[in-house]
Short mmCIF file of C-alpha atoms in Angstrom, two decimals:
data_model
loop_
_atom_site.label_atom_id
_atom_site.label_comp_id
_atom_site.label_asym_id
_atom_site.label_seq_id
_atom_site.Cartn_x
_atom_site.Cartn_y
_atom_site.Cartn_z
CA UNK R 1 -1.11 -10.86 -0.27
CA UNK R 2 -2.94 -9.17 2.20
CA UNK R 3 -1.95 -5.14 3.49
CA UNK R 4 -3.61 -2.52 5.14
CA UNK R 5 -2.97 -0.11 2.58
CA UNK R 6 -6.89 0.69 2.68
CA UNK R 7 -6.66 1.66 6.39
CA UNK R 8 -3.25 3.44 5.88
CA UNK R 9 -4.88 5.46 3.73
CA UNK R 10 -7.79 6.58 5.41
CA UNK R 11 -5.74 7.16 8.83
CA UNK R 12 -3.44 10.19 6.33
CA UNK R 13 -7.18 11.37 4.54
CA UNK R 14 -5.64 10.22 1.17
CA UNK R 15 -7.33 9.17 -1.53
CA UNK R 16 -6.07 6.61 -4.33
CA UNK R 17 -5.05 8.90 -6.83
CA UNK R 18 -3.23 10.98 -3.76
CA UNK R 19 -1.59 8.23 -2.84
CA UNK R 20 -0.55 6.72 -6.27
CA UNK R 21 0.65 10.43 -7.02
CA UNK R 22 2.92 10.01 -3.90
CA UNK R 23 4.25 7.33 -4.77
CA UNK R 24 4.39 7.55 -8.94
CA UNK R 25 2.16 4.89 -9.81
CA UNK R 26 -1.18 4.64 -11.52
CA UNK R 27 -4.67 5.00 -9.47
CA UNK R 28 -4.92 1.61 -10.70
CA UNK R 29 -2.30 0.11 -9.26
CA UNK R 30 -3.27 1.36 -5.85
CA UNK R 31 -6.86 -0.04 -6.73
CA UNK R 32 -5.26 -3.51 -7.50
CA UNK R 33 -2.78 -3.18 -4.27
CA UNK R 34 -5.57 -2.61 -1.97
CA UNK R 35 -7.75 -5.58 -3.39
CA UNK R 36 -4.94 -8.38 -3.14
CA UNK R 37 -4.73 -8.81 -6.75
CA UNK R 38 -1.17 -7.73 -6.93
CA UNK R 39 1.87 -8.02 -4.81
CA UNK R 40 4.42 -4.88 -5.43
CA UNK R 41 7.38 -5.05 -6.32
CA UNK R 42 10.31 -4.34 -3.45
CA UNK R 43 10.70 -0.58 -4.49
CA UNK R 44 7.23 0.25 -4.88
CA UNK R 45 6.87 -1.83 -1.31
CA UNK R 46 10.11 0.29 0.26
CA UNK R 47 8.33 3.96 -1.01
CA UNK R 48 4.75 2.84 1.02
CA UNK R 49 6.81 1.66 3.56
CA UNK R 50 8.74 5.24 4.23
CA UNK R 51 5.87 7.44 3.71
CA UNK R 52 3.04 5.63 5.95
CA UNK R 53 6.55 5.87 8.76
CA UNK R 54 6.32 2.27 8.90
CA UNK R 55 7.79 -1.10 8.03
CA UNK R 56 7.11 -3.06 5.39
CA UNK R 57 5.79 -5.94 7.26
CA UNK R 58 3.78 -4.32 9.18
CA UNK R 59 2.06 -2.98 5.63
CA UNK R 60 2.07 -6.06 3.93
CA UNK R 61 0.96 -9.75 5.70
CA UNK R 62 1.70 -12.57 3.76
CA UNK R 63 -0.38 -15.25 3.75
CA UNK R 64 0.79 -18.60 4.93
CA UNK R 65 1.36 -21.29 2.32
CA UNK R 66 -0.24 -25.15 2.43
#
């Protein structure tokens, strides 16, 4: 699944452990997120999704299916 976590990121001046402290996850989990190795789950989607402001899908892009 692709996201624009990365981008998110920079835009607030966060780095990954600030942003896995925001949102009580490991630094590796945010490493993971950010490299498409690991879709989150629907809470840990909902918590990026309030504090970037923005919706979920507009965070998250799922790539289409064959």
């Amino acid at each position: 699944m692709k996201n624009r976590l990365k981008i998110l990121r920079a835009e607030h001046d966060w780095s990954q452990a600030e942003l896995a402290d925001r949102v009580g996850v490991a630094r590796q989990t945010i490493i993971a997120l950010e490299a498409g190795k690991y879709a989150p789950s629907l809470p840990l989607a909902f918590k990026l999704s309030k504090i970037f402001s923005k919706p979920v899908e507009e965070i998250f892009i799922a790539e289409p299916t064959d």
